Short mmCIF file of C-alpha atoms and ligand atoms in Angstrom, two decimals:
data_model
loop_
_atom_site.label_atom_id
_atom_site.label_comp_id
_atom_site.label_asym_id
_atom_site.label_seq_id
_atom_site.Cartn_x
_atom_site.Cartn_y
_atom_site.Cartn_z
CA MET A 843 92.74 178.80 107.07
CA PRO A 844 94.96 181.86 106.58
CA ASP A 845 98.29 181.06 104.82
CA ASP A 846 100.36 183.16 107.23
CA LEU A 847 99.67 181.13 110.38
CA PRO A 848 102.85 180.75 112.44
CA ASP A 849 104.16 177.16 112.44
CA ASP A 850 104.11 176.98 116.23
CA GLU A 851 100.46 178.09 116.52
CA GLU A 852 98.64 175.38 118.42
CA ALA A 853 95.48 173.93 116.99
CA THR A 854 92.55 175.60 118.66
CA ARG A 855 88.91 174.73 118.76
CA ILE A 856 86.06 177.20 118.84
CA VAL A 857 83.11 175.97 120.85
CA CYS A 858 80.00 178.04 120.62
CA LEU A 859 77.07 177.25 122.83
CA VAL A 860 73.82 178.83 123.87
CA LYS A 861 73.33 178.70 127.59
CA ASN A 862 69.94 179.01 129.19
CA LYS A 863 69.34 178.75 132.94
CA GLN A 864 70.89 175.31 133.26
CA PRO A 865 74.47 175.24 134.54
CA LEU A 866 77.36 174.89 132.13
CA GLY A 867 78.28 171.55 133.67
CA ALA A 868 82.00 172.19 133.97
CA THR A 869 84.44 173.50 136.54
CA ILE A 870 87.60 175.45 135.72
CA LYS A 871 90.96 175.88 137.45
CA ARG A 872 93.96 178.12 137.09
CA ASN A 873 97.54 176.95 136.83
CA GLU A 874 99.07 179.04 139.62
CA VAL A 875 102.48 179.15 137.91
CA THR A 876 101.53 180.02 134.34
CA GLY A 877 98.16 181.69 135.01
CA GLU A 878 96.56 179.52 132.32
CA ILE A 879 92.91 178.55 132.72
CA PHE A 880 91.88 174.95 132.20
CA ILE A 881 88.65 173.02 132.27
CA ALA A 882 88.98 170.98 135.46
CA ARG A 883 86.03 168.66 135.08
CA VAL A 884 83.09 168.15 132.78
CA ILE A 885 79.83 166.80 134.16
CA HIS A 886 78.50 163.81 132.25
CA GLY A 887 75.50 164.66 130.13
CA GLY A 888 75.73 168.40 130.96
CA LEU A 889 75.87 171.29 128.49
CA ALA A 890 79.68 171.37 128.29
CA ASP A 891 79.85 167.61 127.77
CA ARG A 892 77.31 167.75 124.96
CA SER A 893 79.23 170.67 123.43
CA LEU A 894 82.43 168.61 123.27
CA LEU A 895 84.41 170.46 125.92
CA HIS A 896 86.77 168.13 127.77
CA ALA A 897 88.54 168.11 131.12
CA GLY A 898 92.09 169.34 130.47
CA ASP A 899 91.19 171.67 127.57
CA ARG A 900 92.97 175.01 127.99
CA ILE A 901 90.66 178.01 127.64
CA ILE A 902 92.29 180.88 125.76
CA GLU A 903 89.35 183.18 125.18
CA VAL A 904 85.77 183.51 126.27
CA ASN A 905 83.55 185.72 124.08
CA GLY A 906 86.69 187.26 122.62
CA PHE A 907 88.30 188.10 126.00
CA PRO A 908 91.71 186.50 126.60
CA VAL A 909 91.50 184.74 129.96
CA ASP A 910 95.13 183.95 130.79
CA GLY A 911 96.00 185.35 134.22
CA MET A 912 92.38 185.94 135.18
CA GLU A 913 90.92 184.63 138.40
CA PRO A 914 88.52 181.70 137.75
CA GLU A 915 85.73 183.80 139.33
CA GLN A 916 86.29 186.53 136.71
CA VAL A 917 86.04 183.96 133.93
CA ILE A 918 82.81 182.64 135.37
CA GLN A 919 81.35 186.15 135.31
CA ILE A 920 81.78 186.30 131.54
CA VAL A 921 80.09 182.92 131.20
CA SER A 922 76.60 184.07 132.05
CA GLN A 923 73.52 183.48 129.93
CA GLY A 924 73.21 183.64 126.18
CA THR A 925 75.65 182.72 123.46
CA ILE A 926 79.11 181.87 124.76
CA MET A 927 82.12 181.31 122.58
CA PHE A 928 85.08 179.45 123.98
CA LYS A 929 88.41 179.32 122.20
CA VAL A 930 90.24 176.34 123.60
CA ILE A 931 93.38 174.35 122.98
CA PRO A 932 92.09 170.79 123.21
CA ILE A 933 93.90 168.46 125.54
CA THR A 934 96.13 166.19 123.48
CA GLU A 935 95.83 163.01 125.47
CA ARG A 936 92.41 162.72 126.94
CA PRO A 937 92.37 160.49 129.99
CA VAL A 938 90.45 157.31 129.38
CA HIS A 939 87.21 157.78 131.30
CA SER A 940 86.81 155.14 133.88
CA ARG A 941 83.19 154.76 132.92
CA THR A 942 82.24 151.95 135.19
CA MET A 943 78.98 150.20 135.74
CA LEU A 944 78.89 150.78 139.45
CA TYR A 945 75.66 151.04 141.37
CA VAL A 946 75.54 151.83 145.05
CA ARG A 947 73.03 152.32 147.82
CA ALA A 948 73.75 155.49 149.82
CA MET A 949 74.20 154.84 153.53
CA ALA A 950 74.13 158.54 154.49
CA ASP A 951 72.29 161.73 153.59
CA TYR A 952 74.27 164.28 151.60
CA SER A 953 73.60 167.87 150.63
CA PRO A 954 76.09 169.77 148.41
CA GLN A 955 74.63 173.08 149.59
CA HIS A 956 75.91 172.28 153.09
CA ASP A 957 79.28 170.98 152.00
CA PRO A 958 81.98 173.67 152.19
CA THR A 959 84.51 171.38 150.49
CA ILE A 960 82.66 170.75 147.20
CA PRO A 961 84.34 172.46 144.21
CA CYS A 962 80.99 173.71 142.88
CA ALA A 963 77.79 173.29 144.90
CA ASP A 964 75.60 173.87 141.84
CA ALA A 965 77.20 170.87 140.16
CA GLY A 966 76.61 168.72 143.25
CA MET A 967 73.87 166.17 143.70
CA SER A 968 72.04 165.68 146.95
CA PHE A 969 70.95 162.23 148.03
CA ARG A 970 69.24 160.51 150.93
CA LYS A 971 70.23 157.29 152.59
CA GLY A 972 68.71 154.36 150.77
CA ASP A 973 68.87 156.10 147.35
CA ILE A 974 70.31 154.00 144.55
CA LEU A 975 73.04 155.88 142.70
CA GLU A 976 74.66 155.06 139.37
CA ILE A 977 78.29 156.11 139.58
CA VAL A 978 79.19 157.27 136.08
CA ASP A 979 82.69 158.60 136.67
CA GLN A 980 85.34 157.79 139.25
CA THR A 981 88.25 159.54 137.51
CA ASP A 982 88.72 161.95 140.41
CA ALA A 983 89.73 160.32 143.66
CA LEU A 984 87.69 162.81 145.69
CA TRP A 985 84.66 163.73 143.61
CA TRP A 986 82.68 161.16 141.70
CA GLN A 987 79.91 161.82 139.23
CA ALA A 988 76.62 160.04 139.72
CA LYS A 989 72.96 159.89 138.77
CA LYS A 990 70.15 159.06 141.13
CA LEU A 991 67.97 156.17 139.98
CA PRO A 992 65.42 156.01 138.54
CA SER A 993 66.87 158.89 136.57
CA SER A 994 65.05 161.04 134.10
CA THR A 995 67.91 163.48 133.54
CA ALA A 996 70.88 162.85 131.32
CA CYS A 997 73.07 165.05 133.50
CA ALA A 998 75.14 163.63 136.34
CA GLY A 999 76.05 165.46 139.55
CA LEU A 1000 79.11 165.61 141.79
CA ILE A 1001 79.13 163.49 144.93
CA PRO A 1002 81.94 162.77 147.41
CA SER A 1003 83.88 159.62 146.62
CA SER A 1004 83.63 156.74 149.04
CA ASN A 1005 86.96 157.64 150.62
CA LEU A 1006 86.07 161.30 151.00
CA LEU A 1007 82.68 160.55 152.53
CA LYS A 1008 84.29 158.09 154.92
CA ARG A 1009 86.58 160.88 156.14
CA GLN A 1010 83.57 163.18 156.65
CA ARG A 1011 81.75 160.68 158.81
CA GLU A 1012 80.86 163.17 161.54
CA LEU A 1013 79.47 165.66 159.06
CA TRP A 1014 77.14 163.39 157.09
CA TRP A 1015 76.61 160.29 159.14
CA SER A 1016 74.68 162.13 161.78
CA GLN A 1017 73.20 159.01 163.39
CA PRO A 1018 75.88 156.64 164.64
CA TYR A 1019 74.75 153.04 164.73
CA GLN A 1020 73.38 151.78 168.00
CA PRO A 1021 72.03 148.25 168.05
CA HIS A 1022 68.47 147.87 169.26
CA ALA A 1023 68.51 147.66 173.03
CA CYS A 1024 66.51 144.46 173.34
CA ILE A 1025 68.17 142.47 170.58
CA GLN A 1026 71.52 140.88 171.17
CA THR A 1027 73.56 139.55 168.33
CA CYS A 1028 74.55 136.00 169.14
CA THR A 1029 78.18 136.05 170.19
CA THR A 1030 78.42 132.65 171.78
CA GLN A 1031 79.51 131.17 168.45
CA PRO A 1032 81.94 132.90 166.14
CA SER A 1033 80.17 131.34 163.16
CA CYS A 1034 77.16 133.52 163.88
CA HIS A 1035 79.02 136.53 162.56
CA ALA A 1036 80.48 134.70 159.60
CA ARG A 1037 76.95 133.87 158.54
CA SER A 1038 76.12 137.48 157.84
CA PRO A 1039 78.76 138.86 155.46
CA SER A 1040 76.57 141.76 154.46
CA SER A 1041 74.66 142.41 157.60
CA CYS A 1042 73.61 145.88 158.56
CA GLN A 1043 76.62 146.26 160.83
CA SER A 1044 79.17 145.79 158.06
CA ALA A 1045 77.20 147.98 155.64
CA LEU A 1046 77.06 150.72 158.26
CA ASN A 1047 80.83 151.07 158.07
CA VAL A 1048 80.81 152.14 154.44
CA PRO A 1049 79.16 155.24 153.02
CA TYR A 1050 78.06 153.46 149.84
CA GLU A 1051 77.06 149.83 149.61
CA GLU A 1052 77.63 148.33 146.17
CA VAL A 1053 74.43 146.85 144.78
CA VAL A 1054 73.42 144.83 141.73
CA ARG A 1055 70.12 144.06 140.08
CA TYR A 1056 68.94 140.62 141.15
CA GLN A 1057 65.97 138.62 140.00
CA ARG A 1058 65.22 135.33 141.67
CA HIS A 1059 65.25 132.41 139.29
CA PRO A 1060 61.88 130.61 139.49
CA GLN A 1061 63.67 127.46 140.66
CA ASP A 1062 65.61 129.23 143.43
CA ALA A 1063 64.40 129.38 147.01
CA HIS A 1064 62.12 132.32 147.76
CA ARG A 1065 63.56 135.41 149.35
CA LEU A 1066 62.95 135.74 153.06
CA ILE A 1067 60.40 138.45 153.86
CA ALA A 1068 61.22 140.43 157.01
CA LEU A 1069 58.66 142.87 158.44
CA LEU A 1070 59.53 145.46 161.06
CA PRO A 1071 59.17 147.07 163.55
CA SER A 1072 56.85 145.75 166.25
CA GLY A 1073 54.03 147.97 167.49
CA VAL A 1074 52.56 149.16 164.20
CA GLY A 1075 50.72 146.02 163.20
CA VAL A 1076 53.38 143.73 161.69
CA ASN A 1077 52.00 140.80 163.60
CA GLU A 1078 48.53 141.35 162.22
CA LEU A 1079 49.75 141.87 158.67
CA ARG A 1080 51.92 138.78 158.78
CA ARG A 1081 49.10 136.74 160.26
CA ARG A 1082 46.68 137.84 157.54
CA LEU A 1083 49.21 137.08 154.83
CA ILE A 1084 49.76 133.57 156.18
CA GLU A 1085 46.04 133.07 156.67
CA MET A 1086 45.37 134.12 153.06
CA ASN A 1087 47.43 131.25 151.78
CA PRO A 1088 49.10 128.95 154.35
CA ASN A 1089 50.34 126.74 151.51
CA ILE A 1090 52.56 129.58 150.31
CA PHE A 1091 53.38 131.64 153.39
CA GLN A 1092 54.83 130.49 156.70
CA GLY A 1093 56.49 131.99 159.78
CA ALA A 1094 59.62 130.53 161.36
CA ILE A 1095 60.40 132.32 164.59
CA PRO A 1096 60.65 130.34 167.82
CA THR A 1097 59.01 132.15 170.70
CA THR A 1098 58.21 131.50 174.32
CA ARG A 1099 54.98 133.49 173.92
CA VAL A 1100 51.67 131.68 174.45
CA PRO A 1101 49.85 131.13 171.14
CA LYS A 1102 46.80 133.28 170.51
CA GLY A 1103 43.56 131.43 169.73
CA TYR A 1104 43.96 131.42 165.99
CA GLU A 1105 47.70 130.67 165.91
CA GLU A 1106 49.19 127.28 165.14
CA SER A 1107 52.69 126.19 166.09
CA GLY A 1108 54.86 126.05 162.97
CA ARG A 1109 52.59 128.43 161.08
CA GLU A 1110 52.86 131.92 162.61
CA TYR A 1111 55.60 131.03 165.13
CA TYR A 1112 57.19 127.97 166.70
CA PHE A 1113 55.77 128.04 170.20
CA THR A 1114 58.26 126.58 172.59
CA SER A 1115 59.18 126.44 176.27
CA ARG A 1116 61.91 128.55 177.84
CA GLU A 1117 64.12 125.47 178.36
CA ILE A 1118 63.99 124.48 174.70
CA PHE A 1119 64.47 128.11 173.67
CA ASP A 1120 67.56 128.36 175.92
CA ASN A 1121 69.03 125.25 174.33
CA MET A 1122 68.38 126.56 170.83
CA MET A 1123 70.01 129.86 171.72
CA TYR A 1124 73.45 128.32 171.97
CA ASN A 1125 73.57 126.66 168.60
CA ASN A 1126 70.85 127.84 166.34
CA PHE A 1127 70.20 131.56 166.56
CA LEU A 1128 71.47 134.40 164.47
CA GLU A 1129 69.99 136.75 167.01
CA TYR A 1130 67.40 136.70 169.73
CA GLY A 1131 65.62 139.17 171.92
CA GLU A 1132 63.05 139.72 174.59
CA TYR A 1133 59.89 141.59 173.74
CA LYS A 1134 57.00 142.17 176.13
CA GLY A 1135 58.37 139.54 178.47
CA ASN A 1136 58.64 136.81 175.81
CA LEU A 1137 61.70 135.57 173.96
CA TYR A 1138 61.89 135.56 170.17
CA GLY A 1139 64.77 134.34 168.02
CA THR A 1140 65.85 134.18 164.41
CA SER A 1141 66.57 130.53 163.90
CA ILE A 1142 68.45 130.28 160.66
CA ASP A 1143 67.65 126.58 160.35
CA ALA A 1144 63.92 127.14 160.81
CA VAL A 1145 63.97 129.85 158.12
CA LYS A 1146 65.93 127.60 155.76
CA GLU A 1147 63.54 124.75 156.37
CA VAL A 1148 60.57 126.86 155.29
CA LEU A 1149 62.44 128.17 152.25
CA SER A 1150 63.62 124.75 151.14
CA SER A 1151 60.05 123.47 151.30
CA GLY A 1152 59.30 125.99 148.53
CA LYS A 1153 57.26 128.33 150.73
CA ILE A 1154 57.75 132.04 151.35
CA CYS A 1155 59.03 132.61 154.86
CA VAL A 1156 57.68 135.75 156.58
CA ILE A 1157 59.24 136.94 159.83
CA ASP A 1158 59.01 140.06 161.96
CA ILE A 1159 62.45 140.80 163.32
CA GLU A 1160 65.30 143.30 163.21
CA PRO A 1161 67.03 143.45 159.82
CA ASN A 1162 70.13 141.52 160.89
CA VAL A 1163 69.00 138.92 158.39
CA ARG A 1164 70.73 140.55 155.43
CA THR A 1165 72.71 137.55 154.28
CA HIS A 1166 73.42 136.21 150.82
CA GLU A 1167 71.81 132.92 151.78
CA LEU A 1168 68.44 134.36 152.75
CA LYS A 1169 68.44 137.47 150.53
CA ALA A 1170 65.95 139.05 152.89
CA TYR A 1171 63.54 141.58 151.45
CA ILE A 1172 62.92 144.08 154.23
CA ILE A 1173 59.55 145.76 154.51
CA TYR A 1174 59.22 148.64 156.90
CA VAL A 1175 55.73 149.05 158.34
CA LYS A 1176 55.40 152.74 159.15
CA PRO A 1177 52.83 154.28 161.48
CA PRO A 1178 50.31 156.66 159.89
CA SER A 1179 49.76 160.21 161.15
CA LEU A 1180 48.60 160.52 164.77
CA GLN A 1181 45.10 161.37 163.61
CA ARG A 1182 44.82 158.33 161.30
CA PHE A 1183 46.41 156.13 163.97
CA ARG A 1184 43.63 157.12 166.39
CA GLN A 1185 40.89 156.67 163.81
CA THR A 1186 41.97 153.28 162.49
CA ARG A 1187 42.73 151.69 165.90
CA GLN A 1188 39.45 152.71 167.56
CA HIS A 1189 38.28 149.11 167.77
CA SER A 1190 41.69 147.42 168.08
CA TYR A 1191 43.45 146.10 171.14
CA ILE A 1192 47.07 146.20 172.18
CA THR A 1193 49.08 143.75 174.25
CA THR A 1194 51.81 145.25 176.40
CA ASN A 1195 54.21 143.96 179.05
CA TYR A 1196 51.49 144.43 181.63
CA TYR A 1197 48.16 144.10 179.80
CA VAL A 1198 46.71 141.65 177.36
CA ASN A 1199 44.28 143.18 174.87
CA ARG A 1200 43.52 146.64 176.20
CA PRO A 1201 42.28 149.51 174.00
CA PHE A 1202 44.94 151.75 172.43
CA LYS A 1203 45.84 154.98 174.26
CA ASP A 1204 47.42 158.13 172.91
CA GLU A 1205 50.72 157.16 174.59
CA ASP A 1206 50.80 153.98 172.48
CA PHE A 1207 50.55 155.99 169.27
CA GLN A 1208 53.19 158.46 170.41
CA GLU A 1209 55.48 155.65 171.52
CA ALA A 1210 55.09 153.86 168.18
CA GLN A 1211 55.84 157.05 166.29
CA GLU A 1212 58.90 157.77 168.42
CA ALA A 1213 60.12 154.19 167.90
CA ALA A 1214 59.52 154.59 164.16
CA ARG A 1215 61.62 157.77 164.09
CA LYS A 1216 64.51 155.93 165.75
CA ILE A 1217 64.19 152.92 163.46
CA GLU A 1218 64.17 155.22 160.42
CA CYS A 1219 67.33 156.95 161.62
CA GLN A 1220 69.15 153.67 162.03
CA TYR A 1221 67.80 151.52 159.27
CA TRP A 1222 66.06 153.53 156.56
CA GLN A 1223 68.81 152.70 154.07
CA PHE A 1224 68.07 148.98 154.35
CA PHE A 1225 64.37 149.10 153.64
CA ASP A 1226 63.37 147.59 150.32
CA HIS A 1227 59.80 148.70 150.70
CA VAL A 1228 57.73 150.92 153.00
CA ILE A 1229 54.06 150.38 153.86
CA VAL A 1230 52.17 152.98 155.87
CA ASN A 1231 49.81 150.85 157.96
CA ASP A 1232 46.75 153.06 157.75
CA GLU A 1233 43.69 151.13 156.46
CA LEU A 1234 44.34 147.51 157.35
CA GLN A 1235 42.81 146.05 154.20
CA ASP A 1236 44.79 148.42 152.06
CA SER A 1237 48.03 147.54 153.89
CA CYS A 1238 47.36 143.82 153.32
CA VAL A 1239 47.01 144.38 149.58
CA GLN A 1240 50.20 146.44 149.54
CA LEU A 1241 52.01 143.74 151.46
CA LEU A 1242 50.91 140.99 149.10
CA THR A 1243 51.94 143.06 146.07
CA ALA A 1244 55.34 143.85 147.59
CA VAL A 1245 55.97 140.22 148.51
CA ASN A 1246 55.15 139.06 144.98
CA ARG A 1247 57.37 141.74 143.49
CA ALA A 1248 60.24 140.73 145.76
CA GLN A 1249 60.02 137.17 144.47
CA ASP A 1250 59.34 137.78 140.79
CA GLU A 1251 60.78 141.15 139.78
CA PRO A 1252 64.34 142.48 139.65
CA GLN A 1253 65.46 144.25 142.83
CA TRP A 1254 68.64 145.96 144.02
CA VAL A 1255 70.57 143.74 146.43
CA PRO A 1256 74.08 144.03 147.92
CA ALA A 1257 76.66 142.94 145.34
CA SER A 1258 78.28 140.75 147.98
CA TRP A 1259 75.19 138.51 147.97
CA ILE A 1260 75.76 137.68 144.32
CA ARG A 1261 79.56 137.63 144.27
CA PRO A 1262 80.49 136.91 147.89
CA ASN A 1263 84.21 137.65 147.43
N1 ATP B 1760 45.85 149.06 160.12
C1 ATP B 1760 45.23 148.66 161.21
N2 ATP B 1760 44.01 149.11 161.50
C2 ATP B 1760 43.38 148.75 162.64
N3 ATP B 1760 43.90 147.89 163.54
C3 ATP B 1760 45.11 147.40 163.30
C4 ATP B 1760 45.84 147.75 162.14
N4 ATP B 1760 47.04 147.11 162.17
C5 ATP B 1760 47.05 146.39 163.30
N5 ATP B 1760 45.89 146.55 163.97
C6 ATP B 1760 45.52 145.96 165.26
O1 ATP B 1760 46.39 146.48 166.26
C7 ATP B 1760 46.62 145.49 167.25
C8 ATP B 1760 48.12 145.29 167.42
O2 ATP B 1760 48.63 144.80 166.22
P1 ATP B 1760 49.75 143.69 166.19
O3 ATP B 1760 49.43 142.60 167.12
O4 ATP B 1760 50.02 143.38 164.78
O5 ATP B 1760 50.91 144.52 166.82
P2 ATP B 1760 52.44 144.51 166.45
O6 ATP B 1760 52.73 145.77 165.76
O7 ATP B 1760 52.84 143.28 165.75
O8 ATP B 1760 53.03 144.53 167.86
P3 ATP B 1760 53.27 143.31 168.77
O9 ATP B 1760 54.54 142.77 168.26
O10 ATP B 1760 53.32 144.00 170.06
O11 ATP B 1760 52.10 142.36 168.65
C9 ATP B 1760 45.91 144.25 166.80
O12 ATP B 1760 44.68 144.19 167.45
C10 ATP B 1760 45.68 144.47 165.32
O13 ATP B 1760 44.54 143.81 164.86
#
C-alpha cells in the first residue's frame, strides 16, 4: 500500500471478473440525492455472488471509469462482455441473509418477460403452476430469489414475493376458480369444511402453497389415491388396478349406479339405493355429485375404513380430498392426441346419460379433450402425477408404478398436512 494514502480514504475492494454470455447476476441502483451507484441485489449462485460482490456495495469505478452521477443504464453499458474490473467500497454491515428452507408449489404461471414491474427481466425466473420452487432469499419484500426443482443450475432467479403476486392476481392468475358444475361441496354441516384445511379452495387463494417432503412411514395408513377426471378411462384403470390385487387395492365411493357384471359392492364402489344415499349425504359426505344420471359421493368414513384396514384406497373424484388425514395423491389421467384417441378406442364402448355401451364417436373425443383443457386450467397445480391414457396396458403399468411411488417414496405435500397449525 502506498504510504501517502489519506487517513479518510475508505477501504476499497477491486473485483475483477471475466464475463461470458451469462448475466452478471446483480442489479444496481442510484442514490438520487448523492448520485452514488450501489449494488441493489445479488442473485444467489450467479457470477456476481461467486465473485464476492454484495448487495449494498458502492461501486466507484468500472473498468477505470468513475461512475458517480451516471445513470444506471450507462453503467450497464460498460459492463458488457470480457474482463470487468469493479472498484467498490464494501458495505460495512451486510444484512444477515434470511436464507430460509422454504419450498413452495406455484399456484399460477409467471413469466418475467411479460412483467413490466420486474427490476430486471433477465434476472427473472419463469415458472408454471404446479412447479416446486425453492425460495433461497426473502430479504426483499417484493422480489424473492428462487430455484425451480429439480434444479441443475446453481443460479437463482427473481420471482415476485407472495404478497406481490397476490396483488397481481388479475395479471397472472388468468383462470379464476370455478367449482365443477356437477359437484357440490357439502354445506349442510359446517364440519365438512373444517375437515379440509388444505383443500383446493384454500390453496387457490394463495399464489404459493408451502410444501414439504413427506415419506409415508411403513406403519402409517396408505395415502389415498384419487384419479380424475371421468371420461378418459379412469374407471377402467381403477378397475384393472383393483382386479390385479384386490387384497391391496379397494374403492370406497357410494354410488346409486347399477353394478356392471364384473363389479362387486365394496370393491369398486359401494352400490346403494337413492334412499340410503340421501341419508348418507347429510352426515357422511365431503362432497357428492351427479354424473350420467347417477349419484356418487366421497364418503370420508368409507375411505378411512379402507385405509385403516391396511389397503390402498383408490377413488375417482374431484380433488377436494386434499386433507392432512387422507394425504391424497392425485393422478390426472390425460387424453391422448385425437388421432391416438380414435385408434385406441376403436373397440371400446362408452356409457353416456342416454346410451349404455355404444361405440365412441368423434364428439366424445372432442368433449373429453375440452373437459381436460378445463380441468388442467383449474387443477393442474394439484396433480402429483400425470398419465396419458394412450395404450391401456401401458397406462396400467404407469398407474401401478405411480401408486407404489406415492406410498413408498418421498413426495412434496402441503406443509399444513404435516404441521397443521
Ligand atoms: N387406453 C384405453 N384404450 C382403449 N380403451 C380404453 C382405454 N381406457 C379406457 N378404455 C375403454 O373406454 C371405455 C370407457 O372407459 P371408462 O369406463 O373407464 O370411462 P371413464 O373415463 O371412467 O368414464 P365414466 O366415468 O363415464 O365411466 C371403456 O370401455 C374402457 O374399457
